[in-house]
Amino acid sequence: MHEPSVKDDDAVEAFLLARRQRLLGASYRLFYRRPFHPVRGEGVWLFDRHGTAHLDAYNNVACVGHCHPKVVEAIATQAATLNTHTRYLHETILDCAERLIDSLPAPLEQLVFTCSGSEANDLALRMARAFTGGEGLIVTELAYHGVTQAIAEASPSLGSKVKLGTRVRTVPAPVNRGDGAAAMGARFADGVQAAIDDLAAHGIRPAALLLDSIFSSDGIVTDPVGFLAPAVETIRRAGGLYIADEVQAGLGRTGVLWGFPRHGVRADLVTLGKPLGNGHPVAGVVGRRDVMDHFGETARYFNTFGGNPVACAAALAVQSVIAEEDLVAQAAAVGADLHAALRQLAATTSRLGAVRGSGLLAGVEVLDADGAPDAALAQALVDGLRERQVLISATGPQANVLKIRPPLVFTRMHVERLCEVLEETLSDALDE
Ligand code: PMP
């Protein structure tokens, strides 16, 4: 079907919306009351069809910036040379695996490539079940880990109509009550122990505790560092593995390269995805050699597109750019400015509460006049920012936490712009 020659924005939008609904169906969701239609990206900017620049403060996938020329070139060059799969020998696949493994702490020694974070979590779960002989999986109450059958059943943030698996148990996400990492960690670990006990009462041994290292869909919980340690000890004592889901946290987001080592814990399996290819599909599981050996003895694994030479060229280029442009340090420094600026703004109004997160990841609570979570105002801010060409989103159990998670190439200038526009949008929203 050809797009009609309509000039009017509303008509183009209505046409695309109807076409999308007809072709893609009901399971897809769009961001924003007035959907956004970008046609080009560059660095932290997304441009609409009129060439108007929108500041991207949300897309963590394009971690080194939209359409980074080095990543584009690496993909194009490899695609023009050879694109096969992991059943042939190929240096780029090994270089990419080696670089990732070397960047992760012991005892993580081997990597299996997948196409998506969901597949990585699904595979990690299979590995943990095979290794431990247990079946139980523990996740947080509002976790999101992906879309396969096994992982959707362990992603309660998909809503109550997606039933939890019979072998899945949830624990309340960690809550910072200001009493320190040890007390926060102990409370969280009590929840993990209760889940283990409930599994046992149903005759199920635990295979794994699977945690997003930044608890993104639970409303963003990153600090104080160290709170993860008691929960990890608890699952290990019960014979289960700790799987660190680094799909969100990985590759510099929090101002350090990986999220879980911030908490001083070791992971048995780590899952990677999202930012790894800067938009090209590449993901994987990094794990202990004994866990991977055990899995490999019982099952073979082949993923047609996972870790193909083009995917690995993209992931290698992303890692090179992060190193060359010192983006982890930039995420830490600019992130510190972002948090300071957001806290300063929150101090001027009772409608913004706690500011959580680390590095270029920030969650800002939005409150009503009585100090209760205000999802409607959060949504009004997200939509209002979009109308002022700044893109963010909202998250959390009450959908009242502004989620700010820009490409790592975000600078102080962008922080200033974001905070100015947020202040203006809030003041307008409260005037209405
Ligand atoms: N884990 C986490 C923490 C995620 O945020 C996501 C994606 N939002 C996934 C896993 C699934 O990744 P993918 O969409 O690549 O399957």
Short mmCIF file of C-alpha atoms and ligand atoms in Angstrom, two decimals:
data_model
loop_
_atom_site.label_atom_id
_atom_site.label_comp_id
_atom_site.label_asym_id
_atom_site.label_seq_id
_atom_site.Cartn_x
_atom_site.Cartn_y
_atom_site.Cartn_z
CA MET A 1 0.00 0.00 0.00
CA HIS A 2 1.28 3.49 -0.82
CA GLU A 3 1.30 6.29 1.69
CA PRO A 4 -1.10 8.99 0.51
CA SER A 5 0.38 12.38 -0.25
CA VAL A 6 -0.91 14.03 2.89
CA LYS A 7 1.00 16.97 4.27
CA ASP A 8 -0.89 17.35 7.44
CA ASP A 9 0.83 15.74 10.49
CA ASP A 10 -2.38 14.55 12.09
CA ALA A 11 -3.43 12.78 8.92
CA VAL A 12 -0.04 11.07 8.52
CA GLU A 13 -0.16 9.97 12.13
CA ALA A 14 -3.73 8.68 11.88
CA PHE A 15 -2.85 6.80 8.73
CA LEU A 16 0.22 5.17 10.29
CA LEU A 17 -1.68 4.32 13.46
CA ALA A 18 -4.48 2.61 11.58
CA ARG A 19 -2.04 0.75 9.36
CA ARG A 20 -0.02 -0.34 12.36
CA GLN A 21 -3.09 -1.56 14.20
CA ARG A 22 -4.23 -3.51 11.17
CA LEU A 23 -0.83 -5.07 10.43
CA LEU A 24 0.79 -5.53 13.84
CA GLY A 25 -2.27 -6.18 15.98
CA ALA A 26 -3.17 -5.71 19.59
CA SER A 27 -0.09 -6.90 21.49
CA TYR A 28 2.05 -3.90 20.55
CA ARG A 29 2.06 -0.70 22.61
CA LEU A 30 3.18 2.79 21.62
CA PHE A 31 4.86 5.37 23.80
CA TYR A 32 3.21 8.77 24.39
CA ARG A 33 -0.33 10.10 24.07
CA ARG A 34 0.73 11.57 20.73
CA PRO A 35 2.95 8.85 19.25
CA PHE A 36 6.43 9.83 18.13
CA HIS A 37 7.56 9.13 14.57
CA PRO A 38 11.34 9.47 14.31
CA VAL A 39 12.96 9.05 10.91
CA ARG A 40 16.64 9.57 11.71
CA GLY A 41 18.97 9.33 14.68
CA GLU A 42 22.37 10.79 15.50
CA GLY A 43 24.10 10.71 18.88
CA VAL A 44 21.57 11.70 21.56
CA TRP A 45 19.14 13.10 18.99
CA LEU A 46 16.15 11.64 17.21
CA PHE A 47 14.69 13.64 14.34
CA ASP A 48 11.09 13.67 13.15
CA ARG A 49 10.15 13.97 9.48
CA HIS A 50 10.40 17.75 9.64
CA GLY A 51 13.98 17.48 10.90
CA THR A 52 13.05 18.62 14.42
CA ALA A 53 15.58 17.28 16.94
CA HIS A 54 14.29 15.45 20.01
CA LEU A 55 16.63 14.85 22.96
CA ASP A 56 16.72 11.13 23.64
CA ALA A 57 16.92 10.64 27.39
CA TYR A 58 15.44 7.15 27.29
CA ASN A 59 17.05 4.77 24.81
CA ASN A 60 19.72 2.67 26.46
CA VAL A 61 20.01 0.38 23.43
CA ALA A 62 21.78 3.04 21.36
CA CYS A 63 24.33 3.24 24.16
CA VAL A 64 27.14 4.84 22.12
CA GLY A 65 24.65 7.14 20.40
CA HIS A 66 22.23 6.59 17.55
CA CYS A 67 23.89 5.46 14.31
CA HIS A 68 27.43 5.74 15.67
CA PRO A 69 29.59 5.81 12.51
CA LYS A 70 32.10 3.24 13.80
CA VAL A 71 29.36 0.75 14.64
CA VAL A 72 27.58 1.39 11.34
CA GLU A 73 30.84 0.88 9.49
CA ALA A 74 31.69 -2.32 11.35
CA ILE A 75 28.25 -3.77 10.57
CA ALA A 76 28.37 -2.68 6.91
CA THR A 77 31.91 -3.95 6.32
CA GLN A 78 31.22 -7.35 7.88
CA ALA A 79 27.86 -7.66 6.09
CA ALA A 80 29.62 -6.97 2.79
CA THR A 81 32.29 -9.58 3.56
CA LEU A 82 30.64 -12.60 5.18
CA ASN A 83 27.68 -13.36 7.39
CA THR A 84 27.29 -16.97 8.40
CA HIS A 85 26.89 -18.44 11.92
CA THR A 86 28.69 -19.98 14.88
CA ARG A 87 29.16 -23.40 13.25
CA TYR A 88 32.15 -22.17 11.27
CA LEU A 89 35.45 -20.91 12.61
CA HIS A 90 35.56 -17.13 12.69
CA GLU A 91 37.95 -14.77 14.48
CA THR A 92 35.43 -11.96 15.04
CA ILE A 93 33.15 -14.27 17.04
CA LEU A 94 36.06 -15.31 19.24
CA ASP A 95 37.41 -11.77 19.59
CA CYS A 96 34.02 -10.57 20.70
CA ALA A 97 33.55 -13.42 23.20
CA GLU A 98 37.05 -12.92 24.58
CA ARG A 99 36.64 -9.21 25.05
CA LEU A 100 33.35 -9.62 26.90
CA ILE A 101 34.63 -12.46 29.10
CA ASP A 102 37.79 -10.50 29.95
CA SER A 103 35.66 -7.54 31.03
CA LEU A 104 33.68 -9.62 33.52
CA PRO A 105 34.95 -10.77 36.91
CA ALA A 106 35.78 -14.40 37.84
CA PRO A 107 34.46 -17.08 37.80
CA LEU A 108 32.84 -16.14 34.46
CA GLU A 109 34.82 -17.82 31.72
CA GLN A 110 32.63 -18.81 28.78
CA LEU A 111 30.00 -17.19 26.60
CA VAL A 112 27.10 -18.47 24.51
CA PHE A 113 25.56 -16.01 22.05
CA THR A 114 21.86 -15.41 21.55
CA CYS A 115 19.86 -12.79 19.63
CA SER A 116 17.94 -11.27 22.53
CA GLY A 117 17.97 -10.76 26.26
CA SER A 118 14.90 -13.01 26.53
CA GLU A 119 16.74 -15.86 24.86
CA ALA A 120 19.74 -15.25 27.10
CA ASN A 121 17.60 -15.49 30.24
CA ASP A 122 15.78 -18.54 28.90
CA LEU A 123 19.10 -20.25 28.22
CA ALA A 124 20.57 -19.25 31.58
CA LEU A 125 17.54 -20.78 33.29
CA ARG A 126 17.96 -24.03 31.35
CA MET A 127 21.63 -24.09 32.33
CA ALA A 128 20.85 -23.45 36.00
CA ARG A 129 18.17 -26.14 36.05
CA ALA A 130 20.50 -28.66 34.38
CA PHE A 131 23.39 -27.88 36.74
CA THR A 132 21.53 -27.75 40.05
CA GLY A 133 18.91 -30.42 39.36
CA GLY A 134 16.47 -27.95 40.90
CA GLU A 135 13.54 -26.40 39.05
CA GLY A 136 12.50 -23.39 41.13
CA LEU A 137 13.11 -19.83 39.94
CA ILE A 138 12.94 -16.74 42.16
CA VAL A 139 12.40 -13.22 40.75
CA THR A 140 11.22 -9.89 42.15
CA GLU A 141 7.56 -8.93 42.34
CA LEU A 142 7.63 -6.64 39.34
CA ALA A 143 10.48 -8.18 37.40
CA TYR A 144 10.78 -8.11 33.64
CA HIS A 145 13.14 -10.63 32.07
CA GLY A 146 11.69 -11.24 28.62
CA VAL A 147 9.21 -12.87 26.31
CA THR A 148 9.82 -16.62 25.91
CA GLN A 149 7.24 -18.89 27.56
CA ALA A 150 9.51 -19.78 30.50
CA ILE A 151 10.69 -16.20 31.00
CA ALA A 152 7.31 -14.50 30.51
CA GLU A 153 6.12 -16.79 33.33
CA ALA A 154 8.86 -15.20 35.43
CA SER A 155 8.12 -11.60 34.39
CA PRO A 156 5.28 -10.42 36.65
CA SER A 157 5.52 -6.88 35.25
CA LEU A 158 3.68 -8.25 32.18
CA GLY A 159 0.53 -8.08 34.31
CA SER A 160 -1.62 -10.53 36.21
CA LYS A 161 -3.10 -12.02 33.04
CA VAL A 162 0.30 -13.56 32.27
CA LYS A 163 0.34 -16.29 34.90
CA LEU A 164 3.46 -16.95 36.95
CA GLY A 165 4.97 -20.39 36.33
CA THR A 166 4.16 -23.04 38.92
CA ARG A 167 7.89 -23.28 39.66
CA VAL A 168 8.34 -19.50 39.93
CA ARG A 169 8.20 -17.53 43.18
CA THR A 170 8.40 -13.75 43.64
CA VAL A 171 10.06 -11.70 46.36
CA PRO A 172 9.46 -8.04 47.21
CA ALA A 173 12.09 -5.85 45.52
CA PRO A 174 14.71 -4.38 47.85
CA VAL A 175 13.57 -1.20 49.57
CA ASN A 176 15.99 1.46 50.79
CA ARG A 177 14.70 2.63 54.17
CA GLY A 178 17.88 4.56 54.85
CA ASP A 179 19.13 2.01 57.40
CA GLY A 180 22.13 0.89 55.36
CA ALA A 181 23.04 -1.85 52.90
CA ALA A 182 23.25 -4.60 55.52
CA ALA A 183 19.72 -4.06 56.87
CA MET A 184 18.28 -3.55 53.38
CA GLY A 185 20.07 -6.69 52.17
CA ALA A 186 18.88 -8.72 55.15
CA ARG A 187 15.24 -7.77 54.47
CA PHE A 188 15.59 -8.68 50.81
CA ALA A 189 17.32 -11.98 51.70
CA ASP A 190 14.45 -12.82 54.10
CA GLY A 191 12.12 -12.62 51.11
CA VAL A 192 14.39 -14.92 49.12
CA GLN A 193 14.46 -17.40 52.02
CA ALA A 194 10.66 -17.30 52.26
CA ALA A 195 10.45 -18.07 48.53
CA ILE A 196 12.89 -20.98 48.94
CA ASP A 197 10.81 -22.29 51.86
CA ASP A 198 7.60 -22.04 49.84
CA LEU A 199 9.18 -23.88 46.93
CA ALA A 200 10.34 -26.58 49.38
CA ALA A 201 6.82 -26.86 50.80
CA HIS A 202 5.73 -27.72 47.25
CA GLY A 203 8.53 -30.24 46.78
CA ILE A 204 10.54 -27.94 44.46
CA ARG A 205 14.28 -27.33 44.82
CA PRO A 206 15.57 -23.92 43.70
CA ALA A 207 17.56 -23.63 40.48
CA ALA A 208 18.21 -19.89 40.49
CA LEU A 209 17.65 -16.41 41.76
CA LEU A 210 17.33 -14.19 38.65
CA LEU A 211 17.73 -10.46 39.31
CA ASP A 212 17.92 -7.38 37.12
CA SER A 213 21.00 -5.73 38.64
CA ILE A 214 19.28 -2.32 38.68
CA PHE A 215 15.68 -3.51 39.39
CA SER A 216 14.50 -1.38 36.51
CA SER A 217 10.86 -2.48 36.25
CA ASP A 218 10.59 -2.59 40.05
CA GLY A 219 11.10 1.18 40.03
CA ILE A 220 14.95 1.39 39.86
CA VAL A 221 16.85 0.32 42.97
CA THR A 222 20.63 0.67 42.86
CA ASP A 223 21.80 1.85 46.26
CA PRO A 224 23.27 1.61 48.81
CA VAL A 225 25.79 -0.69 47.15
CA GLY A 226 26.22 -4.05 48.79
CA PHE A 227 22.57 -4.84 49.48
CA LEU A 228 22.56 -7.81 47.08
CA ALA A 229 25.11 -9.87 48.99
CA PRO A 230 22.85 -11.56 51.59
CA ALA A 231 20.32 -12.66 48.93
CA VAL A 232 23.06 -14.18 46.80
CA GLU A 233 24.41 -16.07 49.82
CA THR A 234 20.89 -17.28 50.62
CA ILE A 235 20.25 -18.78 47.18
CA ARG A 236 23.69 -20.43 47.13
CA ARG A 237 23.12 -21.96 50.56
CA ALA A 238 19.94 -23.52 49.20
CA GLY A 239 21.83 -25.02 46.23
CA GLY A 240 20.64 -22.51 43.61
CA LEU A 241 22.62 -20.25 41.28
CA TYR A 242 22.59 -16.47 41.07
CA ILE A 243 21.87 -15.20 37.55
CA ALA A 244 22.68 -11.51 37.10
CA ASP A 245 20.46 -10.04 34.39
CA GLU A 246 22.70 -7.29 32.97
CA VAL A 247 20.49 -6.65 29.94
CA GLN A 248 19.66 -3.20 31.38
CA ALA A 249 22.56 -2.61 33.74
CA GLY A 250 25.45 -3.77 31.58
CA LEU A 251 28.03 -1.87 29.56
CA GLY A 252 28.47 1.23 31.68
CA ARG A 253 24.90 2.28 32.45
CA THR A 254 25.51 2.80 36.18
CA GLY A 255 28.86 4.52 35.75
CA VAL A 256 30.77 1.25 36.11
CA LEU A 257 30.99 -1.39 33.39
CA TRP A 258 28.72 -4.02 35.02
CA GLY A 259 25.96 -3.66 37.59
CA PHE A 260 26.28 -6.68 39.87
CA PRO A 261 29.97 -6.26 40.91
CA ARG A 262 28.99 -2.87 42.40
CA HIS A 263 27.36 -4.95 45.12
CA GLY A 264 30.51 -6.96 45.77
CA VAL A 265 28.92 -10.22 44.61
CA ARG A 266 29.98 -12.88 42.16
CA ALA A 267 27.52 -14.21 39.62
CA ASP A 268 27.26 -17.81 38.40
CA LEU A 269 25.64 -16.75 35.14
CA VAL A 270 25.27 -13.30 33.58
CA THR A 271 22.88 -12.38 30.80
CA LEU A 272 23.64 -9.58 28.34
CA GLY A 273 21.67 -7.87 25.60
CA LYS A 274 20.15 -4.51 24.77
CA PRO A 275 23.13 -2.09 24.45
CA LEU A 276 25.59 -4.72 23.21
CA GLY A 277 25.00 -4.13 19.48
CA ASN A 278 23.85 -0.49 19.73
CA GLY A 279 20.60 -1.67 18.14
CA HIS A 280 21.86 -4.67 16.20
CA PRO A 281 20.49 -7.90 17.76
CA VAL A 282 23.24 -9.51 19.80
CA ALA A 283 22.99 -10.93 23.32
CA GLY A 284 24.31 -13.83 25.33
CA VAL A 285 24.99 -15.73 28.53
CA VAL A 286 28.39 -15.62 30.23
CA GLY A 287 28.94 -18.28 32.84
CA ARG A 288 31.05 -20.50 34.99
CA ARG A 289 32.91 -23.14 33.03
CA ASP A 290 31.51 -26.03 35.12
CA VAL A 291 27.92 -24.83 34.59
CA MET A 292 28.47 -24.45 30.84
CA ASP A 293 30.31 -27.79 30.62
CA HIS A 294 27.46 -29.54 32.34
CA PHE A 295 24.90 -28.03 29.97
CA GLY A 296 27.03 -28.81 26.91
CA GLU A 297 27.29 -32.47 27.94
CA THR A 298 23.53 -32.85 28.04
CA ALA A 299 22.35 -30.57 25.24
CA ARG A 300 23.74 -28.89 22.18
CA TYR A 301 22.97 -25.24 21.54
CA PHE A 302 22.75 -23.59 18.18
CA ASN A 303 21.10 -20.24 17.60
CA THR A 304 20.93 -19.50 13.86
CA PHE A 305 21.55 -15.76 14.09
CA GLY A 306 22.98 -15.54 17.62
CA GLY A 307 26.58 -14.35 17.55
CA ASN A 308 26.94 -14.35 13.77
CA PRO A 309 29.91 -12.41 12.37
CA VAL A 310 27.88 -9.24 11.77
CA ALA A 311 26.39 -9.34 15.28
CA CYS A 312 29.85 -9.85 16.75
CA ALA A 313 31.36 -7.08 14.62
CA ALA A 314 28.68 -4.76 15.99
CA ALA A 315 29.31 -5.84 19.60
CA LEU A 316 33.08 -5.51 19.19
CA ALA A 317 32.70 -2.03 17.72
CA VAL A 318 30.42 -0.99 20.60
CA GLN A 319 32.98 -2.15 23.14
CA SER A 320 35.77 -0.34 21.28
CA VAL A 321 33.80 2.90 21.15
CA ILE A 322 32.97 2.67 24.87
CA ALA A 323 36.69 2.30 25.61
CA GLU A 324 37.95 4.91 23.09
CA GLU A 325 35.42 7.56 24.09
CA ASP A 326 35.77 6.74 27.80
CA LEU A 327 32.00 6.42 28.04
CA VAL A 328 31.89 4.56 31.36
CA ALA A 329 33.68 7.46 33.07
CA GLN A 330 31.42 9.87 31.19
CA ALA A 331 28.34 8.00 32.42
CA ALA A 332 29.66 8.31 35.98
CA ALA A 333 30.50 12.02 35.73
CA VAL A 334 27.49 13.18 33.73
CA GLY A 335 25.34 10.82 35.78
CA ALA A 336 26.49 12.53 38.97
CA ASP A 337 25.46 15.87 37.47
CA LEU A 338 22.13 14.43 36.37
CA HIS A 339 21.35 13.13 39.87
CA ALA A 340 22.44 16.38 41.48
CA ALA A 341 20.31 18.43 39.09
CA LEU A 342 17.26 16.18 39.58
CA ARG A 343 17.66 16.31 43.38
CA GLN A 344 17.94 20.08 43.21
CA LEU A 345 14.74 20.25 41.19
CA ALA A 346 12.98 17.76 43.50
CA ALA A 347 13.92 19.95 46.48
CA THR A 348 11.92 22.84 45.01
CA THR A 349 8.60 20.97 44.78
CA SER A 350 6.63 18.51 46.88
CA ARG A 351 5.46 16.81 43.66
CA LEU A 352 8.85 15.21 43.00
CA GLY A 353 10.12 12.77 45.63
CA ALA A 354 13.07 10.41 45.87
CA VAL A 355 15.63 10.38 43.06
CA ARG A 356 17.15 6.91 42.66
CA GLY A 357 19.67 5.31 40.35
CA SER A 358 23.31 5.53 39.46
CA GLY A 359 25.26 6.85 36.48
CA LEU A 360 23.06 7.56 33.50
CA LEU A 361 20.07 5.84 35.04
CA ALA A 362 17.68 7.89 37.11
CA GLY A 363 14.26 7.25 38.57
CA VAL A 364 12.33 10.21 39.97
CA GLU A 365 9.23 9.61 42.08
CA VAL A 366 6.20 11.73 41.15
CA LEU A 367 3.80 12.46 44.01
CA ASP A 368 0.37 13.97 44.47
CA ALA A 369 -0.39 16.84 46.85
CA ASP A 370 -0.65 14.34 49.75
CA GLY A 371 2.71 12.74 48.99
CA ALA A 372 1.17 9.57 47.48
CA PRO A 373 2.38 8.09 44.14
CA ASP A 374 0.84 9.99 41.23
CA ALA A 375 0.85 7.94 38.02
CA ALA A 376 -1.38 10.43 36.18
CA LEU A 377 1.02 13.31 36.80
CA ALA A 378 3.99 11.10 35.86
CA GLN A 379 2.27 10.29 32.56
CA ALA A 380 1.42 13.97 32.03
CA LEU A 381 5.10 14.82 32.53
CA VAL A 382 6.25 12.11 30.12
CA ASP A 383 3.79 13.35 27.49
CA GLY A 384 4.54 17.00 28.22
CA LEU A 385 8.27 16.44 27.82
CA ARG A 386 7.64 14.67 24.52
CA GLU A 387 5.72 17.73 23.29
CA ARG A 388 8.80 19.78 24.21
CA GLN A 389 11.09 17.39 22.29
CA VAL A 390 12.56 15.50 25.25
CA LEU A 391 11.99 11.74 25.44
CA ILE A 392 11.70 9.84 28.75
CA SER A 393 9.30 7.23 30.20
CA ALA A 394 7.79 6.07 33.50
CA THR A 395 8.09 2.83 35.49
CA GLY A 396 7.61 1.22 38.90
CA PRO A 397 4.89 -0.65 40.79
CA GLN A 398 2.68 2.47 40.84
CA ALA A 399 3.85 3.72 37.39
CA ASN A 400 4.86 6.99 39.06
CA VAL A 401 8.66 6.86 38.63
CA LEU A 402 10.09 8.92 35.78
CA LYS A 403 12.63 6.75 34.01
CA ILE A 404 15.61 8.59 32.56
CA ARG A 405 18.12 6.40 30.80
CA PRO A 406 19.85 8.21 27.91
CA PRO A 407 22.57 7.01 25.55
CA LEU A 408 25.96 7.08 27.33
CA VAL A 409 27.08 9.97 25.09
CA PHE A 410 24.78 12.32 27.05
CA THR A 411 26.67 15.41 28.25
CA ARG A 412 26.21 18.12 30.89
CA MET A 413 24.56 20.34 28.29
CA HIS A 414 21.94 17.66 27.71
CA VAL A 415 21.39 17.29 31.46
CA GLU A 416 20.71 21.02 31.68
CA ARG A 417 18.27 20.91 28.80
CA LEU A 418 16.43 17.91 30.26
CA CYS A 419 16.09 19.50 33.70
CA GLU A 420 14.99 22.87 32.33
CA VAL A 421 12.29 21.23 30.25
CA LEU A 422 11.21 19.01 33.16
CA GLU A 423 10.85 22.05 35.40
CA GLU A 424 8.83 23.90 32.78
CA THR A 425 6.62 20.88 32.06
CA LEU A 426 5.94 20.30 35.76
CA SER A 427 5.02 23.91 36.31
CA ASP A 428 2.65 23.84 33.30
CA ALA A 429 1.10 20.54 34.41
CA LEU A 430 0.40 21.91 37.90
CA ASP A 431 -1.10 25.13 36.49
CA GLU A 432 -3.65 23.24 34.40
N1 PMP B 1 15.97 -8.42 30.95
C1 PMP B 1 15.75 -7.13 31.23
C2 PMP B 1 16.18 -6.60 32.56
C3 PMP B 1 15.17 -6.30 30.27
O1 PMP B 1 14.95 -5.02 30.55
C4 PMP B 1 14.81 -6.84 29.01
C5 PMP B 1 14.19 -5.99 27.92
N2 PMP B 1 13.49 -4.88 28.32
C6 PMP B 1 15.02 -8.21 28.78
C7 PMP B 1 15.63 -8.95 29.76
C8 PMP B 1 14.61 -8.85 27.49
O2 PMP B 1 15.44 -8.47 26.45
P1 PMP B 1 14.96 -8.57 24.93
O3 PMP B 1 13.88 -7.57 24.72
O4 PMP B 1 16.21 -8.31 24.14
O5 PMP B 1 14.48 -9.96 24.72
#
